[in-house]
Short mmCIF file of C-alpha atoms in Angstrom, two decimals:
data_model
loop_
_atom_site.label_atom_id
_atom_site.label_comp_id
_atom_site.label_asym_id
_atom_site.label_seq_id
_atom_site.Cartn_x
_atom_site.Cartn_y
_atom_site.Cartn_z
CA MET O 1 -4.79 14.01 37.32
CA LEU O 2 -1.33 14.01 39.87
CA LYS O 3 1.73 16.01 39.76
CA LEU O 4 4.70 13.90 39.47
CA CYS O 5 8.12 15.07 39.96
CA VAL O 6 11.02 12.68 38.75
CA VAL O 7 14.21 13.73 41.35
CA LEU O 8 17.61 11.98 40.95
CA ALA O 9 19.84 10.31 43.65
CA PHE O 10 21.75 13.34 44.59
CA SER O 11 18.45 15.36 45.27
CA ILE O 12 18.54 17.50 42.07
CA ILE O 13 14.96 17.81 40.85
CA LEU O 14 14.87 16.53 37.01
CA PHE O 15 11.66 17.78 35.91
CA CYS O 16 7.78 17.84 37.37
CA VAL O 17 4.97 16.87 35.10
CA ASP O 18 1.29 16.65 35.05
CA ALA O 19 0.73 13.11 35.35
CA VAL O 20 -1.89 10.63 33.98
CA ASP O 21 -2.11 8.16 36.92
CA LEU O 22 0.22 5.28 36.32
CA GLU O 23 -2.50 2.44 37.42
CA LYS O 24 -4.86 3.91 35.42
CA ARG O 25 -2.81 4.20 32.26
CA LEU O 26 -1.42 0.40 32.90
CA GLU O 27 -5.19 -1.11 33.24
CA CYS O 28 -5.53 -0.93 29.53
CA ALA O 29 -2.86 -3.35 29.10
CA LYS O 30 -4.51 -6.24 31.50
CA SER O 31 -6.31 -8.58 29.95
CA SER O 32 -9.71 -7.29 31.70
CA GLY O 33 -8.80 -4.04 30.07
CA CYS O 34 -9.96 -0.17 30.83
CA LYS O 35 -12.99 1.41 30.05
CA PHE O 36 -13.36 5.31 29.13
CA ASP O 37 -16.86 7.32 29.62
CA THR O 38 -17.19 8.42 26.39
CA ASN O 39 -19.38 7.42 22.98
CA ARG O 40 -16.51 8.28 20.95
CA LEU O 41 -12.85 7.14 21.34
CA ALA O 42 -10.15 9.22 19.92
CA PHE O 43 -6.26 8.70 19.52
CA PHE O 44 -3.19 10.20 17.78
CA LEU O 45 -1.09 7.91 15.42
CA ILE O 46 2.78 8.79 15.54
CA GLY O 47 6.04 7.25 14.61
CA ASP O 48 9.83 8.10 14.06
CA ALA O 49 9.33 11.10 16.56
CA GLY O 50 12.88 10.73 17.83
CA GLY O 51 14.56 13.70 16.37
CA CYS O 52 17.34 13.75 13.75
CA PRO O 53 20.54 11.39 14.17
CA PHE O 54 22.53 13.99 16.05
CA ARG O 55 20.15 13.41 19.28
CA GLN O 56 18.38 16.73 18.65
CA THR O 57 14.68 17.62 17.73
CA THR O 58 13.86 18.86 14.45
CA GLU O 59 11.43 21.55 13.38
CA PRO O 60 9.41 19.20 11.81
CA GLN O 61 9.07 17.44 15.15
CA LEU O 62 8.02 20.62 16.79
CA LYS O 63 5.60 21.81 14.81
CA VAL O 64 4.17 18.20 14.71
CA ALA O 65 4.19 18.53 18.15
CA GLU O 66 2.33 21.78 18.42
CA SER O 67 -0.23 21.09 15.76
CA MET O 68 -1.02 17.85 17.65
CA SER O 69 -1.08 20.11 21.44
CA GLU O 70 -3.41 22.51 18.96
CA LEU O 71 -5.76 19.67 18.09
CA HIS O 72 -6.19 18.21 21.27
CA LYS O 73 -6.88 21.26 22.77
CA SER O 74 -9.87 21.89 20.67
CA ASP O 75 -11.10 18.21 20.22
CA PRO O 76 -9.57 16.24 22.94
CA VAL O 77 -8.15 12.57 22.27
CA ASP O 78 -7.99 9.98 24.63
CA PHE O 79 -4.46 8.69 24.13
CA ILE O 80 -1.78 8.41 21.77
CA ILE O 81 0.00 5.37 19.92
CA ASN O 82 3.85 5.98 19.53
CA LEU O 83 5.05 3.80 16.38
CA GLY O 84 9.02 3.25 17.44
CA ASP O 85 12.29 5.14 16.73
CA ASN O 86 11.65 6.67 19.47
CA PHE O 87 15.35 8.39 19.53
CA TYR O 88 17.65 8.84 17.10
CA ALA O 89 19.97 7.50 16.13
CA ASP O 90 21.14 5.09 18.85
CA GLY O 91 18.23 5.06 21.75
CA VAL O 92 18.86 5.90 25.24
CA ALA O 93 21.44 4.80 27.73
CA ASP O 94 19.51 4.43 30.93
CA VAL O 95 16.12 6.17 32.83
CA LYS O 96 18.25 9.10 33.43
CA ASP O 97 19.42 9.80 29.75
CA PRO O 98 18.78 13.27 29.38
CA ARG O 99 16.91 12.78 26.09
CA PHE O 100 13.61 11.67 27.81
CA GLN O 101 13.33 15.34 28.68
CA THR O 102 14.47 16.92 25.78
CA MET O 103 13.51 14.85 23.13
CA PHE O 104 10.13 13.46 24.88
CA GLU O 105 8.73 15.33 28.05
CA ASN O 106 9.49 18.88 26.53
CA PRO O 107 8.22 18.93 23.06
CA TYR O 108 5.15 17.21 23.96
CA MET O 109 4.51 18.96 27.29
CA LYS O 110 1.09 20.03 26.25
CA LEU O 111 -0.52 16.33 25.32
CA ASP O 112 -0.44 14.96 28.93
CA VAL O 113 -2.67 11.95 27.95
CA PRO O 114 -1.45 8.30 27.84
CA TRP O 115 1.26 7.61 25.18
CA TYR O 116 1.48 4.16 24.53
CA VAL O 117 5.00 3.14 23.05
CA ILE O 118 7.00 0.39 21.24
CA ALA O 119 10.38 0.41 20.15
CA GLY O 120 11.62 1.00 16.74
CA ASN O 121 15.04 -0.55 15.39
CA HIS O 122 16.99 2.76 16.39
CA ASP O 123 15.96 2.03 19.96
CA TYR O 124 17.53 -1.35 19.77
CA LEU O 125 20.83 0.44 19.31
CA GLY O 126 20.24 1.86 23.02
CA ASN O 127 18.69 0.33 26.23
CA VAL O 128 14.84 -0.62 25.30
CA LYS O 129 14.60 -1.77 28.54
CA ALA O 130 15.46 1.66 29.99
CA GLN O 131 12.34 2.94 27.80
CA ILE O 132 10.38 0.20 29.55
CA ASP O 133 11.36 1.10 32.98
CA TYR O 134 10.99 5.05 32.59
CA THR O 135 7.41 4.46 32.46
CA LYS O 136 7.42 4.36 36.28
CA LEU O 137 9.09 7.93 36.04
CA SER O 138 6.76 9.64 33.54
CA GLY O 139 3.19 11.02 33.48
CA LYS O 140 2.39 9.62 30.18
CA TRP O 141 4.52 7.50 28.70
CA THR O 142 3.65 4.07 28.96
CA PHE O 143 5.58 1.09 27.78
CA PRO O 144 4.70 -2.00 30.03
CA ASN O 145 6.51 -4.87 27.70
CA TYR O 146 8.21 -5.80 24.43
CA ASN O 147 5.15 -6.83 23.42
CA TYR O 148 1.83 -6.11 25.00
CA THR O 149 -2.02 -5.89 24.28
CA LEU O 150 -4.13 -2.72 24.80
CA VAL O 151 -8.07 -3.63 25.57
CA ILE O 152 -9.95 -0.05 25.47
CA LYS O 153 -13.95 -0.22 25.90
CA PHE O 154 -16.22 2.63 25.52
CA GLY O 155 -19.88 3.40 25.08
CA ASN O 156 -23.32 1.65 25.82
CA PRO O 157 -23.98 -0.34 24.40
CA GLU O 158 -20.24 -1.45 24.93
CA ILE O 159 -17.57 -1.20 21.87
CA LYS O 160 -14.63 -3.10 22.39
CA VAL O 161 -11.10 -1.84 20.93
CA VAL O 162 -8.06 -3.89 21.01
CA PHE O 163 -4.69 -3.10 19.92
CA ILE O 164 -1.93 -5.63 19.51
CA MET O 165 1.55 -4.38 20.27
CA THR O 166 4.44 -6.07 18.71
CA ASP O 167 7.71 -5.71 18.75
CA SER O 168 8.79 -5.93 15.01
CA VAL O 169 12.36 -5.01 15.71
CA ARG O 170 12.66 -8.84 17.59
CA PHE O 171 10.21 -10.28 15.07
CA CYS O 172 11.88 -9.10 11.62
CA ASP O 173 14.55 -6.98 11.99
CA PRO O 174 16.96 -8.08 9.12
CA PHE O 175 20.24 -7.38 11.34
CA MET O 176 18.60 -9.79 13.89
CA LYS O 177 19.96 -12.69 11.75
CA LEU O 178 23.63 -11.34 12.19
CA ASP O 179 25.18 -13.02 15.10
CA VAL O 180 27.40 -9.98 15.69
CA PHE O 181 23.94 -7.64 15.83
CA THR O 182 22.06 -9.60 18.45
CA LYS O 183 25.21 -10.11 20.28
CA LEU O 184 25.79 -6.15 20.54
CA VAL O 185 21.90 -5.79 20.90
CA GLN O 186 21.92 -8.32 24.24
CA ALA O 187 25.05 -6.36 25.74
CA LEU O 188 23.21 -3.15 25.11
CA GLN O 189 19.50 -4.50 26.91
CA GLU O 190 20.76 -4.21 30.46
CA LYS O 191 19.01 -6.91 32.46
CA ALA O 192 16.38 -7.68 29.67
CA ASN O 193 14.88 -10.83 28.34
CA VAL O 194 16.38 -10.46 25.08
CA PRO O 195 16.17 -13.90 23.37
CA GLU O 196 19.44 -16.12 22.42
CA SER O 197 18.51 -16.23 19.06
CA TYR O 198 16.31 -14.52 15.98
CA LYS O 199 14.71 -17.39 15.10
CA GLN O 200 13.78 -17.86 18.61
CA ALA O 201 12.99 -14.27 19.08
CA GLU O 202 10.52 -15.07 15.55
CA SER O 203 9.41 -17.88 17.23
CA GLU O 204 7.89 -16.50 20.47
CA VAL O 205 6.43 -13.04 18.90
CA SER O 206 4.67 -15.24 16.16
CA SER O 207 3.14 -17.27 18.61
CA TRP O 208 2.16 -14.40 20.70
CA ILE O 209 0.63 -12.32 18.19
CA LEU O 210 -1.22 -15.82 17.35
CA SER O 211 -2.60 -16.27 20.50
CA GLU O 212 -3.81 -12.73 21.15
CA LEU O 213 -5.58 -12.72 17.70
CA GLU O 214 -7.58 -15.91 19.08
CA LYS O 215 -8.14 -14.41 22.66
CA HIS O 216 -9.65 -10.96 21.37
CA ARG O 217 -11.59 -12.47 18.12
CA ASP O 218 -14.43 -11.11 19.45
CA ALA O 219 -13.27 -7.50 19.74
CA ASP O 220 -15.43 -4.84 17.50
CA TYR O 221 -12.36 -3.24 16.47
CA LEU O 222 -8.99 -5.36 16.25
CA PHE O 223 -5.85 -3.06 15.42
CA VAL O 224 -2.14 -4.85 15.21
CA THR O 225 0.93 -2.54 15.58
CA GLY O 226 4.44 -2.78 14.50
CA HIS O 227 7.34 -0.66 13.87
CA TYR O 228 7.96 -2.16 10.58
CA PRO O 229 5.56 -1.70 7.65
CA ILE O 230 4.53 -5.02 5.79
CA TYR O 231 4.29 -3.51 2.50
CA SER O 232 5.49 0.29 1.83
CA GLY O 233 5.55 2.50 -1.22
CA GLY O 234 8.23 4.15 0.03
CA TYR O 235 11.94 3.48 0.51
CA TYR O 236 11.49 -0.43 2.19
CA LYS O 237 10.71 -3.27 1.29
CA PRO O 238 7.37 -5.54 2.21
CA SER O 239 8.19 -7.56 4.90
CA SER O 240 7.49 -11.32 3.84
CA CYS O 241 8.48 -12.59 7.43
CA MET O 242 5.43 -10.86 8.95
CA ILE O 243 3.13 -11.55 5.50
CA ASN O 244 3.88 -15.62 5.81
CA SER O 245 3.49 -15.60 9.92
CA ILE O 246 0.64 -13.33 10.81
CA GLU O 247 -1.15 -11.54 7.85
CA ASP O 248 -5.21 -13.32 8.86
CA LYS O 249 -9.37 -13.41 12.78
CA LEU O 250 -13.09 -10.86 16.09
CA ALA O 251 -12.98 -7.74 18.45
CA ASP O 252 -15.00 -4.96 17.10
CA TYR O 253 -12.42 -2.86 15.87
CA LEU O 254 -8.72 -5.06 15.96
CA PHE O 255 -5.73 -3.35 15.58
CA VAL O 256 -2.05 -4.78 15.14
CA THR O 257 0.52 -2.14 15.75
CA GLY O 258 4.21 -2.60 15.20
CA HIS O 259 7.03 -0.25 14.11
CA TYR O 260 7.85 -1.77 10.87
CA PRO O 261 5.40 -1.95 7.93
CA ILE O 262 4.59 -4.63 6.20
CA TYR O 263 3.73 -2.95 2.97
CA SER O 264 4.67 0.47 1.99
CA GLY O 265 4.91 2.96 -0.94
CA GLY O 266 7.98 4.79 0.06
CA TYR O 267 11.41 4.26 0.96
CA THR O 268 10.63 0.96 2.64
CA LYS O 269 10.45 -2.66 0.75
CA PRO O 270 7.36 -4.79 1.73
CA SER O 271 8.69 -7.10 4.20
CA SER O 272 9.14 -10.43 3.20
CA CYS O 273 9.54 -11.52 7.18
CA MET O 274 6.13 -10.08 8.13
CA ILE O 275 4.42 -10.96 4.67
CA ASN O 276 5.97 -14.77 5.39
CA SER O 277 5.10 -14.82 8.83
CA ILE O 278 1.64 -13.20 9.71
CA GLU O 279 -0.11 -11.94 6.26
CA ASP O 280 -2.34 -14.63 6.14
CA LYS O 281 -3.41 -14.53 9.88
CA LEU O 282 -4.32 -10.83 9.47
CA TYR O 283 -6.65 -11.54 7.06
CA GLU O 284 -8.13 -14.61 8.44
CA TYR O 285 -9.04 -12.84 11.86
CA ASN O 286 -10.06 -10.05 9.92
CA VAL O 287 -7.92 -7.39 11.56
CA THR O 288 -9.26 -3.82 11.61
CA ALA O 289 -5.72 -2.45 10.27
CA TYR O 290 -1.97 -2.89 10.41
CA LEU O 291 -0.46 0.06 12.00
CA SER O 292 3.03 1.02 11.61
CA GLY O 293 5.92 3.42 11.40
CA HIS O 294 9.36 3.51 10.03
CA ASP O 295 8.80 4.84 6.60
CA HIS O 296 9.39 8.67 7.31
CA ASN O 297 6.18 9.54 5.58
CA LEU O 298 1.91 8.93 5.77
CA GLN O 299 0.23 6.09 3.93
CA HIS O 300 -2.69 4.68 3.40
CA ILE O 301 -2.18 1.13 1.78
CA MET O 302 -5.46 -1.17 0.96
CA GLY O 303 -4.67 -4.97 0.19
CA SER O 304 -7.05 -7.74 -0.87
CA LYS O 305 -7.02 -11.47 -0.60
CA ASN O 306 -9.70 -13.98 -1.48
CA ASP O 307 -12.62 -10.68 -1.49
CA LYS O 308 -10.83 -9.75 2.07
CA ALA O 309 -9.79 -6.03 2.68
CA LEU O 310 -6.70 -5.29 4.79
CA HIS O 311 -5.79 -1.66 5.63
CA HIS O 312 -2.49 -0.72 6.19
CA VAL O 313 -1.73 2.65 7.75
CA ILE O 314 1.72 3.95 7.98
CA SER O 315 2.81 6.89 10.32
CA GLY O 316 6.22 7.47 10.58
CA ALA O 317 6.59 11.31 9.83
CA GLY O 318 6.99 12.40 13.49
CA SER O 319 10.61 14.15 12.92
CA ARG O 320 10.64 14.75 9.42
CA GLY O 321 9.45 13.73 5.87
CA ASP O 322 10.42 11.56 3.30
CA MET O 323 8.86 11.85 -0.56
CA SER O 324 10.62 8.31 -1.37
CA TYR O 325 8.67 6.17 -3.70
CA ASP O 326 11.21 3.57 -4.42
CA ASN O 327 8.91 0.64 -3.84
CA GLU O 328 5.87 1.79 -5.38
CA PHE O 329 6.89 -0.81 -8.03
CA ARG O 330 6.71 -3.92 -5.69
CA ILE O 331 3.34 -3.53 -5.18
CA ASP O 332 0.30 -3.02 -7.11
CA HIS O 333 0.34 1.36 -7.57
CA ASN O 334 -3.47 1.41 -7.17
CA VAL O 335 -3.54 0.23 -3.56
CA VAL O 336 -1.64 2.65 -2.38
CA LYS O 337 -4.38 5.47 -1.97
CA PHE O 338 -2.50 7.98 -0.38
CA LYS O 339 1.03 9.04 0.62
CA PHE O 340 2.45 12.19 1.95
CA PRO O 341 4.94 14.23 1.51
CA VAL O 342 5.28 13.61 -2.23
CA HIS O 343 7.30 16.68 -2.85
CA GLY O 344 10.83 17.43 -1.43
CA VAL O 345 13.95 15.82 -1.25
CA HIS O 346 15.40 11.97 -0.83
CA MET O 347 16.47 11.04 2.70
CA ASP O 348 15.86 14.35 4.57
CA LEU O 349 17.62 13.04 7.81
CA PHE O 350 17.64 16.28 9.47
CA GLY O 351 14.23 17.90 8.63
CA LEU O 352 15.40 20.94 6.74
CA VAL O 353 13.38 20.61 3.74
CA ASN O 354 10.33 17.90 4.11
CA GLU O 355 7.36 18.43 6.49
CA GLY O 356 6.53 16.06 8.97
CA GLY O 357 2.88 14.72 9.59
CA PHE O 358 0.69 12.55 11.85
CA ILE O 359 -2.96 10.76 12.11
CA LYS O 360 -5.68 11.20 14.22
CA ALA O 361 -8.38 8.08 14.64
CA GLU O 362 -11.57 8.51 15.73
CA ILE O 363 -13.69 5.61 16.73
CA ASP O 364 -17.95 5.21 17.30
CA SER O 365 -20.23 2.27 17.42
CA GLU O 366 -20.25 1.85 13.32
CA PHE O 367 -16.64 3.13 11.97
CA VAL O 368 -13.11 4.08 12.99
CA ASN O 369 -12.21 7.35 10.59
CA PHE O 370 -8.38 8.07 10.09
CA SER O 371 -7.80 11.55 9.11
CA PHE O 372 -4.17 12.69 7.76
CA PHE O 373 -2.59 15.54 8.74
CA ASP O 374 0.84 17.67 7.93
CA GLN O 375 2.82 19.56 10.36
CA SER O 376 0.69 22.77 10.21
CA SER O 377 -2.63 20.85 10.95
CA VAL O 378 -3.87 21.02 7.45
CA LYS O 379 -5.74 17.64 6.77
CA HIS O 380 -4.65 15.79 3.09
CA TYR O 381 -7.01 12.93 3.67
CA ASP O 382 -9.42 10.65 5.26
CA PHE O 383 -10.95 7.19 5.00
CA LYS O 384 -13.26 5.12 7.34
CA ILE O 385 -13.24 1.26 8.13
CA PRO O 386 -16.45 -0.05 9.46
CA LYS O 387 -17.11 -2.18 12.89
CA ARG O 388 -16.05 -6.19 12.46
CA THR O 389 -19.32 -7.88 12.54
CA LYS O 390 -19.65 -11.64 13.44
CA ASN O 391 -20.42 -12.16 9.48
CA ASP O 392 -16.92 -11.34 9.21
CA LEU O 393 -15.12 -14.66 10.37
#
């Protein structure tokens, strides 16, 4: 551990944190990956943790942070996956934006492990490049690029876990199809490599995801992440873009992450963009799970196609919960295995009524186990996914 102090140009100390070595954090994002000296890998999964639209923390966010800290103290995790919408409602302006301190460093000061970050749609209303650059100024915030892959190894014999961390906003945000919105994003992203068009962005990210799936088909656990869900039983529609682009191959555990869910049983409709772009490929490559946020709840959705299963894990209740079930009718009700919260008010933007929550995952040589917690550390649900095998392809 290092002590890292961030100092402004005019010599005022902004903050000091106990830092996880930057080189060590970034090693996991290199093609060779990193090795953890453990027989069990554990991580938290949190999304939409950026407070409320008035740029303030919420009570659920602070309670979630405290519960995560207490669980980490009694049963430590190795890292945290942060699924986007990191700063409501309009991202950050630059690396000196005080929201890095008030919305991230302060609430999560007891969680000094690497935080691996992707962007959400609200982050794109600010400067995502600044969030990437902040990696060098924080002791735990780790956001090396818009899209990147984590390769983490542990155990003896060695287990390989892969997270394909996708920028599903560039890939599947419906507003990106509007020229005026694309130009706004280009203007906000100072010196950023922002694609000139939506079609260019979709093509670039889709091709990158497919190449990463092929590269890491030998993983024991293979995850894909994105901010947007593919399916949701909540407010948002299915993501047809992602379903048709990549929804199907072998690491021991292979995860895809992104801010947007593909499916959701909450407010988010199934994502037609993601359904059309990637769903078949997630099945083909036998991805362990698709991990996302965006819907402000916790969900486990179990899809199936041609006798293959694909688990969708949504963790978007980092700063408040939403009990919406607007889009459960768009997907088979039986595939929504769990959703939290189920009581409260619709669209609790300020976290005044509904509870927040988070997910803890533990991986060993046989299974990955996901546990779903509310903001008070009460476990409501868990399930297991077995390690990938050669016969799964």
